Coordinates of C-alpha atoms and ligand atoms in Angstrom, one line a residue:
X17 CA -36.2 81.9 -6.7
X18 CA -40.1 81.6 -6.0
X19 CA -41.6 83.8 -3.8
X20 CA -41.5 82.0 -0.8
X21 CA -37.8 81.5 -1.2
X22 CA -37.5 85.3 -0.5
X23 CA -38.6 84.6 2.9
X24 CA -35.7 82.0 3.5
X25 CA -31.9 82.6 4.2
X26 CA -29.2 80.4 3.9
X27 CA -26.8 81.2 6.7
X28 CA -22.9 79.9 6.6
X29 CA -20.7 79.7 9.9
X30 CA -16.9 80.1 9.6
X31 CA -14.8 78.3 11.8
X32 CA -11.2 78.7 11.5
X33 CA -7.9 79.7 12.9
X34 CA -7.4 81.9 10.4
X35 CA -11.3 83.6 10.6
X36 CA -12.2 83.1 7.6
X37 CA -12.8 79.9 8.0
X38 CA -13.3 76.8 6.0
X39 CA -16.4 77.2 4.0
X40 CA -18.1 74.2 2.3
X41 CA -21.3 75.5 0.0
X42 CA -23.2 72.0 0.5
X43 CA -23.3 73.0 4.1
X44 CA -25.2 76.1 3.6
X45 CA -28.5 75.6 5.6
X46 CA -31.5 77.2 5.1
X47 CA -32.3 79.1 8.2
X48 CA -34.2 82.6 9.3
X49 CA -32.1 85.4 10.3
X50 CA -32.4 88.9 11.1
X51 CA -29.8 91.9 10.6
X52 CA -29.0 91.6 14.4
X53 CA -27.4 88.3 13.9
X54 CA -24.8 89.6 11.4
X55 CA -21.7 90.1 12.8
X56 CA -19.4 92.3 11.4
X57 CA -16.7 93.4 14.0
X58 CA -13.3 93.0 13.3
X59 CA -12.2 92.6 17.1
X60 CA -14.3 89.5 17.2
X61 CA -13.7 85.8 17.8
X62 CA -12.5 83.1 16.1
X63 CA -16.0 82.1 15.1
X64 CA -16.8 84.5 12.6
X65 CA -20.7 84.5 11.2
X66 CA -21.0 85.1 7.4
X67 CA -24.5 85.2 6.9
X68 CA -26.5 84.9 4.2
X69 CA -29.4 87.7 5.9
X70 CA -32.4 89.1 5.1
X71 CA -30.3 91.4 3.3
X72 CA -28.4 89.2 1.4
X73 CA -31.0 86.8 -1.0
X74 CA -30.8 84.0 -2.7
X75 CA -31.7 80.1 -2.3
X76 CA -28.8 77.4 -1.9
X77 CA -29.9 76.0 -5.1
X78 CA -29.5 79.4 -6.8
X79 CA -25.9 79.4 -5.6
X80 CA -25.0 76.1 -6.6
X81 CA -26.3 76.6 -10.1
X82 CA -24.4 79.6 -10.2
X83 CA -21.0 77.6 -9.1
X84 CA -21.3 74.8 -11.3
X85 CA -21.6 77.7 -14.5
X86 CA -18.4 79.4 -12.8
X87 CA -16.5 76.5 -12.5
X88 CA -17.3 75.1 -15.9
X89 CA -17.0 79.0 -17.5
X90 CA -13.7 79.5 -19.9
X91 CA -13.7 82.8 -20.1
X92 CA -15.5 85.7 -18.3
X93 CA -15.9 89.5 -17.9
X94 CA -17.0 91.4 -14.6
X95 CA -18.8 94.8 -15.3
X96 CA -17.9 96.3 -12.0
X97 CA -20.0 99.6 -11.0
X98 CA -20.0 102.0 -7.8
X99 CA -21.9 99.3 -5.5
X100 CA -18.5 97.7 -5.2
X101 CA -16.8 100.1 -3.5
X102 CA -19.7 101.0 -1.3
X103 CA -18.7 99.0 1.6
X104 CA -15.9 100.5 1.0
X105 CA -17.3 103.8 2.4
X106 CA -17.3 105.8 -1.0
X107 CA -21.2 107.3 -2.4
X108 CA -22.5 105.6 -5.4
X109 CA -24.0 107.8 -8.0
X110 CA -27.7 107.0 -8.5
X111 CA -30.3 105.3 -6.2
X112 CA -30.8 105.7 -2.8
X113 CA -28.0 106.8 -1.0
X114 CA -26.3 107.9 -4.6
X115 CA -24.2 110.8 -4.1
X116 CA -26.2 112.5 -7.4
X117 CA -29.6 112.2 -6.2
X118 CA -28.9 115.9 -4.4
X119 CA -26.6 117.5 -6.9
X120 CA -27.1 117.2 -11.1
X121 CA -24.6 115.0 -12.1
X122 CA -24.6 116.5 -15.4
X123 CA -23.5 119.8 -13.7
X124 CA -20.5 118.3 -12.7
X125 CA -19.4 115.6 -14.8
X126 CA -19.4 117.5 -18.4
X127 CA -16.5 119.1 -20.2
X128 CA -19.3 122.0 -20.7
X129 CA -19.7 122.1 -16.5
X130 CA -15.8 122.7 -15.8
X131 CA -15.3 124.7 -18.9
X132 CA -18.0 127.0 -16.7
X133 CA -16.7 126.7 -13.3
X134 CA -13.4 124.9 -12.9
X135 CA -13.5 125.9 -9.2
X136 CA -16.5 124.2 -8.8
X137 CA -15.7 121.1 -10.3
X138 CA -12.0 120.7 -9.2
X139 CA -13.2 120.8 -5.5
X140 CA -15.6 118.1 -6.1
X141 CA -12.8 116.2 -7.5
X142 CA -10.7 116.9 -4.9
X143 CA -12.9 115.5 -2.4
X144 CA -13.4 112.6 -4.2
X145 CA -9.9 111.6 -4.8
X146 CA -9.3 112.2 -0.6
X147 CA -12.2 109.5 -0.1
X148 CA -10.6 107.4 -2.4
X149 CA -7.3 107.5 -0.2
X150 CA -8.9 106.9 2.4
X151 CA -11.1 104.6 1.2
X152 CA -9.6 100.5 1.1
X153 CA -10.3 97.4 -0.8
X154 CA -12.8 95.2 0.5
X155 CA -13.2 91.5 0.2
X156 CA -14.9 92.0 -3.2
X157 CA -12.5 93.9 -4.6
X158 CA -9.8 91.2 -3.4
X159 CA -12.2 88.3 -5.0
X160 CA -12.3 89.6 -8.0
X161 CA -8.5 90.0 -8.4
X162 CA -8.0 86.6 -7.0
X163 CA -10.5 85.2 -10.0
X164 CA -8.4 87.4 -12.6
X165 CA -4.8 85.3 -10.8
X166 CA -6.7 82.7 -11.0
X167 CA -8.4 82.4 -14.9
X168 CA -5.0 84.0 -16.2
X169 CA -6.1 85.9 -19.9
X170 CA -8.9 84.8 -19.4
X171 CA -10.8 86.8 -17.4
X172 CA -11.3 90.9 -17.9
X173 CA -13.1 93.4 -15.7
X174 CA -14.1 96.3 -17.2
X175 CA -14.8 98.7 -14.2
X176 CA -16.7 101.7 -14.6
X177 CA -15.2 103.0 -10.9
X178 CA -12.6 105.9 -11.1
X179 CA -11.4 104.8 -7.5
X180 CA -8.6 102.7 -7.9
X181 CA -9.4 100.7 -5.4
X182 CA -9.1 97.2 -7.6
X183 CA -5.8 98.1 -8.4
X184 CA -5.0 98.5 -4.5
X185 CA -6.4 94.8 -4.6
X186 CA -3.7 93.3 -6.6
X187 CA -6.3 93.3 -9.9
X188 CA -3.7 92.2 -12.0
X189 CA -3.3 95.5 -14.5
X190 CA -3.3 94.0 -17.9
X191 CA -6.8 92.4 -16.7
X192 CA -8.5 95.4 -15.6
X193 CA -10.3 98.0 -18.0
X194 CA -11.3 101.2 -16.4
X195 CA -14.0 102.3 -18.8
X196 CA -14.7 106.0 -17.1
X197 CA -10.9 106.9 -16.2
X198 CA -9.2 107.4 -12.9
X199 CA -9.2 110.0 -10.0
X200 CA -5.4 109.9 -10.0
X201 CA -4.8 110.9 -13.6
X202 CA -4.7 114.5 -14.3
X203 CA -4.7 115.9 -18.3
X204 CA -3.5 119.2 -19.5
X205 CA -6.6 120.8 -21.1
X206 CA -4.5 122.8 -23.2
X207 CA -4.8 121.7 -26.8
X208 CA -1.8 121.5 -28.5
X209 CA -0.3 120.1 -25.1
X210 CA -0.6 116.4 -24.3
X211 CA 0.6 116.2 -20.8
X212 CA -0.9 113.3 -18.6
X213 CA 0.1 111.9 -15.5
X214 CA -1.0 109.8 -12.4
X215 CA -0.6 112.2 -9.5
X216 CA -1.4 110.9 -5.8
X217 CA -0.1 113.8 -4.1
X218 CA -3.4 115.2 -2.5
X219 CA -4.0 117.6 -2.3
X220 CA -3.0 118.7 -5.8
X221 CA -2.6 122.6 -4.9
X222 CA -2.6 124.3 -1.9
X223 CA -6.3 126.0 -2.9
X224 CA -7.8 122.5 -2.7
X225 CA -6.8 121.7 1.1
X226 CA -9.4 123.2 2.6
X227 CA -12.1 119.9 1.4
X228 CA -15.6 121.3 2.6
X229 CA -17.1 120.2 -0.4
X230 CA -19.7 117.9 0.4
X231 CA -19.2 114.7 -0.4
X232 CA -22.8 112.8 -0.3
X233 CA -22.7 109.8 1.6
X234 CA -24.6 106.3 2.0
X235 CA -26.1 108.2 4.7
X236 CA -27.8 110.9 3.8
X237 CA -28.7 113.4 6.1
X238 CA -30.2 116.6 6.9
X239 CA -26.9 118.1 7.6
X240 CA -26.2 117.2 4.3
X241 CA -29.0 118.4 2.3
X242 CA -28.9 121.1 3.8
X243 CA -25.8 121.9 2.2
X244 CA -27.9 121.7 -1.2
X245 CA -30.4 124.1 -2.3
X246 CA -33.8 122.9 -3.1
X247 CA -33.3 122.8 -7.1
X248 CA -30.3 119.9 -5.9
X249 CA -27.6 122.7 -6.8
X250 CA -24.7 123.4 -4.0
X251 CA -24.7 126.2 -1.8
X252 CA -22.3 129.2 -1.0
X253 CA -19.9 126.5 1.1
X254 CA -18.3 125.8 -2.2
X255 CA -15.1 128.0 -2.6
X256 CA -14.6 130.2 -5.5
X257 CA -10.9 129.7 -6.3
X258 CA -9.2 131.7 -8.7
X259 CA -7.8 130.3 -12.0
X260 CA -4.3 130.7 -11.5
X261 CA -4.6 128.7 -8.2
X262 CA -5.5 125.7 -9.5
X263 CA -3.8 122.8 -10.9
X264 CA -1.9 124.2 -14.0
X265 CA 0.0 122.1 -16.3
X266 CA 3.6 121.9 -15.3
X267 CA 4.8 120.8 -19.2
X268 CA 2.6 123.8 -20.6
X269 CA 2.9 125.8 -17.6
X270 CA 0.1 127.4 -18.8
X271 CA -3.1 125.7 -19.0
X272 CA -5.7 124.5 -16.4
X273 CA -4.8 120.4 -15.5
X274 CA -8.6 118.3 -16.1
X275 CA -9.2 115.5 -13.6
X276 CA -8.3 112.0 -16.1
X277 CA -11.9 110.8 -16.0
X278 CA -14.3 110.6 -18.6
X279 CA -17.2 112.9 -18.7
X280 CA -20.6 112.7 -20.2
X281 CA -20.3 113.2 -24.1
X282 CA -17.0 112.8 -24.3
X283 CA -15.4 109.1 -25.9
X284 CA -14.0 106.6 -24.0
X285 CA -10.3 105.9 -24.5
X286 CA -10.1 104.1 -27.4
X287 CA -7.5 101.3 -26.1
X288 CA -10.1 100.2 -23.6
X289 CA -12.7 100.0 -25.8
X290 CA -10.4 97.9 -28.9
X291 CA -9.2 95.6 -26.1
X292 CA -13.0 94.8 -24.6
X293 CA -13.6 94.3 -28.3
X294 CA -10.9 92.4 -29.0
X295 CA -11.9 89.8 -25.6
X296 CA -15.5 89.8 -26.9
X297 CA -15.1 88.8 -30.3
X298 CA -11.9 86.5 -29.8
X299 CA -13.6 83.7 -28.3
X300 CA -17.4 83.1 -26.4
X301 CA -17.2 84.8 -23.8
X302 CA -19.4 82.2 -20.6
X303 CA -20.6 84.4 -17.8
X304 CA -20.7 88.0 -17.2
X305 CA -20.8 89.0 -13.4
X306 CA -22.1 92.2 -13.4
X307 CA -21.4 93.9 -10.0
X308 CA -22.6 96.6 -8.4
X309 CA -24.1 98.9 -11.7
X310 CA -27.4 100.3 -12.2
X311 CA -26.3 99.9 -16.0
X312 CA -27.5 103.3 -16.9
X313 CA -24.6 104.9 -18.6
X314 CA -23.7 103.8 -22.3
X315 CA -21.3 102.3 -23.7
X316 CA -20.6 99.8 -20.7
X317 CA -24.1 99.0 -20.0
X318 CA -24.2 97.3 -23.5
X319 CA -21.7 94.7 -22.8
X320 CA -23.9 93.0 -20.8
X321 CA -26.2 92.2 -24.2
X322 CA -23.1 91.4 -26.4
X323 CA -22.0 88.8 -23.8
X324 CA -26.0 87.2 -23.3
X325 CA -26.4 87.9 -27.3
X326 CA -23.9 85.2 -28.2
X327 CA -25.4 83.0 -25.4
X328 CA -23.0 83.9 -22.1
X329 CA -24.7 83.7 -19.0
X330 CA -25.2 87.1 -16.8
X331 CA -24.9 87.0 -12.5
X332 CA -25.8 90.1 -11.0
X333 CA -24.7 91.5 -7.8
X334 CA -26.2 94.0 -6.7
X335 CA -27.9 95.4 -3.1
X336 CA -31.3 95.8 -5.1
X337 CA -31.4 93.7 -7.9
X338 CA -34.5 93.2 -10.3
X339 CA -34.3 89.3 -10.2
X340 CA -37.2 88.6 -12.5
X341 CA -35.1 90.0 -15.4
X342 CA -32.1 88.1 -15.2
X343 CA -33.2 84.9 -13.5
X344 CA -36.0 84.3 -16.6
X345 CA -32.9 84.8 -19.1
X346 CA -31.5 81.6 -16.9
X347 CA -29.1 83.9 -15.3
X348 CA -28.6 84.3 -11.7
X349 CA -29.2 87.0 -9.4
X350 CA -27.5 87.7 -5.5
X351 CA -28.9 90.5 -3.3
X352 CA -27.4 92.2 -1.1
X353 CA -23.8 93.3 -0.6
X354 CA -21.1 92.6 -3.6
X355 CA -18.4 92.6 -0.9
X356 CA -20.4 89.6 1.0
X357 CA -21.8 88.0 -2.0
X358 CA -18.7 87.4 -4.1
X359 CA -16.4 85.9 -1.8
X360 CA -18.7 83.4 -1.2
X361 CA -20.1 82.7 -4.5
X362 CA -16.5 83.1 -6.9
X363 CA -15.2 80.3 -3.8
X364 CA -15.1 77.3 -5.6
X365 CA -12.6 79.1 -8.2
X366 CA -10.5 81.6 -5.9
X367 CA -10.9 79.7 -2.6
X368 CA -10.6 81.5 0.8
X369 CA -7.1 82.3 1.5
X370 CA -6.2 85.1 -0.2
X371 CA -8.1 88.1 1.6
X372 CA -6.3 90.2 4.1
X373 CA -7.8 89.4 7.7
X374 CA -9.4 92.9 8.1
X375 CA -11.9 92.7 5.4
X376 CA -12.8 88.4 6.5
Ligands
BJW7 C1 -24.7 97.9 -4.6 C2 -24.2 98.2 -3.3 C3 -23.5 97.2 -2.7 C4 -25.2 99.9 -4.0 N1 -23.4 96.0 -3.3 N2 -24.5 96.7 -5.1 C5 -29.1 108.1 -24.7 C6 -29.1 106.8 -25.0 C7 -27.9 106.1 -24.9 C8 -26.7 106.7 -24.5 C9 -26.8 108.1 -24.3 C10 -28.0 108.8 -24.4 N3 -27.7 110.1 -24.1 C11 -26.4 110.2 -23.9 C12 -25.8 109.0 -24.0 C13 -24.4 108.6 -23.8 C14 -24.0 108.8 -22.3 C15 -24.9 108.0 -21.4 O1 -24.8 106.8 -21.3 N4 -25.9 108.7 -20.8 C16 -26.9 108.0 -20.0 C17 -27.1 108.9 -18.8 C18 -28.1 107.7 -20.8 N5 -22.7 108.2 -22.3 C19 -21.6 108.9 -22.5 O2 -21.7 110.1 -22.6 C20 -20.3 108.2 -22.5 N6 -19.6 108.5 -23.7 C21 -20.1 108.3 -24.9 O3 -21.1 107.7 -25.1 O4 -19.3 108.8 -25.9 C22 -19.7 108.7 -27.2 C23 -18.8 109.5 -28.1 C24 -18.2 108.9 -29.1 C25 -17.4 109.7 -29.9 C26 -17.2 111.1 -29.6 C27 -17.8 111.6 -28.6 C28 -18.6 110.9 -27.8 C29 -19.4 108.6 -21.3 C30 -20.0 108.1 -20.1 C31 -19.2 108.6 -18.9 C32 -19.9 108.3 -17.6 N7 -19.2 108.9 -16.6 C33 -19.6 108.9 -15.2 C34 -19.1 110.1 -14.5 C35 -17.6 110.0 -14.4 C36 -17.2 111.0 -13.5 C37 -17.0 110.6 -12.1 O5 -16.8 109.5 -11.7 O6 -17.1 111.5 -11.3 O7 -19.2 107.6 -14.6 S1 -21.4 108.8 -15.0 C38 -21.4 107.8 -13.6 O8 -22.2 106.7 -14.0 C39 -20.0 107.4 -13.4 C40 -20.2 105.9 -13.3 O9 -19.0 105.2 -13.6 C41 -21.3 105.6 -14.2 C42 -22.1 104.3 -13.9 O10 -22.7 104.4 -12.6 P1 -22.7 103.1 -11.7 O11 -21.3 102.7 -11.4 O12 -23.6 102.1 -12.3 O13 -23.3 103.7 -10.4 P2 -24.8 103.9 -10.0 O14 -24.9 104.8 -8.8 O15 -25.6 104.3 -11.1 O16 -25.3 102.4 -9.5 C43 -24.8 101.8 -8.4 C44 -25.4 100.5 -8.3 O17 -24.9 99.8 -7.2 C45 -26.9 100.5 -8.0 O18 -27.6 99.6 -8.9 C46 -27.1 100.1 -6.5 O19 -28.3 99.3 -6.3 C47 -25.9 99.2 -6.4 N8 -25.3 99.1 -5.1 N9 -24.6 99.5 -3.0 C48 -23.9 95.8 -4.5 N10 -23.1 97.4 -1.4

């Protein structure tokens, strides 16, 4: 995309009895808009706008080169990140907006932080699993399940998001890696027990009902920070709940439960990793959509190179992507919202159908 292009938007109208609309790429036109145009109100019309604004970048051209490598693309990965859920309402960690900008991640998400202060950690945890309940699949979520229907085995996403949210999609299960754990899963920390379960009752004990922890959102405001000291650490809102009222282990009995997700310095699970392995080596691997990831955290960030280093294509998604990078590796880049872009950009494989009405 040249500079100038920046300044252009390509702007799509969806008519349609069933909202959505019938959307034909070739009739994207190139058009100015501004954020006022977008409408996004589920109450609305027939005649829905699904705008390409000056939020969401890229050139028509850009697009169709992208669609003509989907279509043609055997097999391909998606390394999904928190921008995916976003506009699905739950923080993303880094960034503007990201829900660790205000608190030290690394106070919370290591086996050294909750060995400290499980009180601490378990009411952050708490709170994140109620957003996540709360929280539903958007249209990206949907797309990308559609595409993994759609391209049978050969198609993988390995998400890094402990939401569960793709699952809530229909992400076909045997299709969908998560790389950092899940919300849902409790462990036994106990070491001679082995105890692990998915557990959606929330919340998990009576002691973590009361959910004042502050959960950072997109929004940040002062009400917010002011909840954090200046040094980014919480302040006295947090609850100090006694061991024994915490999740304990029902097998054991005796041991505190750990929230199934996996924290800084520890490995990944080993399954996940062997069966991204396996789908990398098996066969060339086309296009790698990478979705909503600052690609900061190691080992997913690297499968980004071991797709490009055996000549796979990467398409980024993300609400502020560095095009230079990826478009001078031949790759593709589309700003703005994942839950906009990839409906309209996966369309010529997963058509339009499949997304419930509320998220169109
Ligand atoms: C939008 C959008 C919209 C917004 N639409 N886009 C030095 C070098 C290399 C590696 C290391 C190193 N030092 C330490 C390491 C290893 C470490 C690591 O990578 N550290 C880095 C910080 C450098 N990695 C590990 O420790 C991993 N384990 C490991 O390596 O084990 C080795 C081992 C082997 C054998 C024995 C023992 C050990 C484990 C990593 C676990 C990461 N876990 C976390 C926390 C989980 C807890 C929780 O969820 O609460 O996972 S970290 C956090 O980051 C979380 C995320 O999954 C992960 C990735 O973040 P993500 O998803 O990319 O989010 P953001 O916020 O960073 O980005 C959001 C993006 O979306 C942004 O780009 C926005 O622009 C965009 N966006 N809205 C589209 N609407």
């Amino acid at each position: 995309m040249s500079g100038n292009d920046q300044n252009l938007v390509a702007s799509i109208s969806l008519d349609g009895a069933n909202g959505y609309g019938d959307v034909d790429t070739d009739d994207i036109s190139i058009k100015s808009f501004t954020d006022s145009d977008v409408s996004s109100s589920e109450e609305e019309t027939p005649k829905v706008n699904y705008l390409l604004s000056d939020t969401m970048l890229s050139s028509s051209s850009n697009l169709k080169s992208f669609q003509n490598h989907l279509i043609f693309s055997k097999r391909i990965i998606a390394l999904v990140g928190a921008g995916l859920s976003a506009s699905s309402g739950l923080p993303t960690f880094r960034g503007s907006g990201g829900m660790w900008r205000n608190y030290d991640a690394i106070d919370l998400a290591t086996p050294e932080a909750f060995r400290a202060n499980p009180s601490l950690v378990w009411q952050f945890y708490s709170a994140r699993r109620s957003a996540a309940l709360k929280a539903r699949p958007n249209a990206g979520h949907y797309s990308l399940a559609e595409l993994a229907r759609i391209k049978n085995g050969d198609f993988l996403t390995l998400t890094q998001n402990v939401d569960g949210l793709s699952l809530r999609a229909n992400h076909p299960s045997e299709t969908l890696l998560d790389l950092h754990g899940n919300l849902f899963e409790v462990r036994c920390t106990g070491f001679l027990c082995n105890y692990t379960q998915m557990v959606f009752k929330q919340p998990l004990v009576p002691a973590l009902a009361d959910n004042d922890f502050p959960l950072i959102s997109a929004d940040i405001d002062d009400a917010t920070v002011s909840t954090v000291d200046n040094k980014g650490y919480i302040d006295e809102k947090i609850k100090n709940i006694p061991l024994k009222e915490l999740p304990i282990c029902p097998k054991c009995k005796k041991d505190l439960l750990r929230p199934g997700i996996v924290w800084f310095g520890e490995p990944l699970p080993l399954k996940v990793i062997d069966t991204a392995d396996n789908f990398l080596v098996q066969e060339k691997v086309d296009l790698i959509l990478v979705i909503g990831t600052s690609c900061s955290v190691w080992p997913a960030a690297g499968y980004v190179d071991r797709v490009k280093s055996k000549g796979g294509k990467v398409a980024v998604f993300n609400i502020e992507a560095d095009k230079e990078d990826v478009e001078h590796d031949g790759g593709w880049v589309f700003k703005g919202d994942a839950a906009k872009w990839l409906p309209i950009a996966l369309e010529p494989v997963i058509g339009r159908n499949f997304i419930p009405r509320r998220c169109r």
